Amino acid sequence: MNHARILIVEDDPHWIRTIRQVLGDTPQLVADAQTLAAAAELLDQRYFNVAVVDFSLREGDADDDQGMQFLKLLRQRGLESTVRTIVLSAYGNVR
């Protein structure tokens, strides 16, 4: 992934830092968004190869599915086959 353009969609700054460390943080190749709206704006501005997406973007809200809404956004823009997606979740089940 040396030259991949990566988008991190995560509301928790601690997890953003952790994911960046795992990725080897190359600032010009890694961008992050803490909200669905910010992620949509970045998609309008840049091309990404990979998106690392938190399932829930509102801490403590078990019904929040903004990460899944991000996947819908990719599909609506015709990007679902070009932006590979990794979905993260702190929940112990898929419900």
Coordinates of C-alpha atoms in Angstrom, one line a residue:
M1 CA 0.0 0.0 0.0
N2 CA 2.9 2.3 -0.5
H3 CA 1.1 4.6 -3.0
A4 CA -2.5 3.9 -2.0
R5 CA -4.7 6.9 -1.2
I6 CA -6.5 6.0 2.0
L7 CA -9.6 7.6 3.6
I8 CA -10.2 7.0 7.3
V9 CA -13.9 7.5 8.3
E10 CA -13.8 7.4 12.1
D11 CA -15.2 9.7 14.8
D12 CA -12.7 8.9 17.6
P13 CA -9.4 10.8 17.3
H14 CA -7.6 8.0 19.2
W15 CA -8.6 5.4 16.6
I16 CA -7.7 7.7 13.8
R17 CA -4.2 8.0 15.3
T18 CA -4.0 4.2 15.8
I19 CA -5.1 3.5 12.2
R20 CA -2.6 6.0 10.8
Q21 CA 0.2 4.4 12.8
V22 CA -0.8 0.9 11.5
L23 CA -0.8 2.4 7.9
G24 CA 2.6 4.0 8.3
D25 CA 1.1 7.5 8.1
T26 CA 2.2 9.1 4.8
P27 CA 0.3 12.4 5.2
Q28 CA -0.2 13.2 1.5
L29 CA -1.7 9.7 1.0
V30 CA -4.0 9.4 4.1
A31 CA -7.0 11.6 4.9
D32 CA -9.5 11.3 7.6
A33 CA -13.1 12.4 8.2
Q34 CA -15.0 12.3 11.5
T35 CA -18.5 12.6 10.0
L36 CA -20.3 11.2 7.0
A37 CA -20.7 14.7 5.6
A38 CA -16.9 15.3 5.9
A39 CA -16.2 12.0 4.2
A40 CA -18.6 12.9 1.3
E41 CA -16.8 16.2 0.9
L42 CA -13.4 14.4 0.7
L43 CA -14.8 12.0 -1.9
D44 CA -15.8 15.1 -4.0
Q45 CA -12.3 16.5 -3.7
R46 CA -10.0 13.5 -4.1
Y47 CA -9.7 9.9 -5.4
F48 CA -9.2 7.1 -2.8
N49 CA -8.2 3.5 -3.3
V50 CA -9.1 2.3 0.2
A51 CA -11.6 3.5 2.9
V52 CA -11.3 2.3 6.5
V53 CA -14.7 3.0 7.9
D54 CA -16.1 2.8 11.5
F55 CA -19.6 1.2 11.5
S56 CA -20.8 3.8 13.9
L57 CA -19.8 7.5 13.8
R58 CA -21.7 8.5 16.9
E59 CA -20.2 7.1 20.1
G60 CA -22.6 5.3 22.3
D61 CA -25.4 5.2 19.7
A62 CA -26.0 1.5 19.1
D63 CA -28.5 2.4 16.3
D64 CA -26.0 4.5 14.4
D65 CA -25.1 3.0 11.0
Q66 CA -23.4 6.0 9.3
G67 CA -20.5 3.7 8.3
M68 CA -23.1 1.7 6.2
Q69 CA -24.4 5.0 4.9
F70 CA -20.9 5.7 3.6
L71 CA -21.1 2.4 1.7
K72 CA -24.4 3.6 0.2
L73 CA -22.7 6.9 -0.7
L74 CA -19.9 5.0 -2.6
R75 CA -22.5 3.0 -4.5
Q76 CA -24.5 6.1 -5.4
R77 CA -21.4 7.7 -6.8
G78 CA -20.4 4.6 -8.7
L79 CA -17.3 4.1 -6.6
E80 CA -18.1 0.8 -4.9
S81 CA -15.8 -1.2 -7.2
T82 CA -12.9 1.2 -7.2
V83 CA -12.7 2.1 -3.5
R84 CA -11.9 -1.0 -1.4
T85 CA -13.5 -0.8 2.0
I86 CA -12.6 -2.1 5.4
V87 CA -15.4 -1.7 8.0
L88 CA -14.4 -1.6 11.7
S89 CA -16.8 -2.1 14.7
A90 CA -16.4 -2.1 18.4
Y91 CA -19.7 -4.0 18.7
G92 CA -19.5 -7.7 19.7
N93 CA -22.2 -8.7 17.2
V94 CA -23.4 -7.8 13.7
R95 CA -26.9 -6.7 14.8

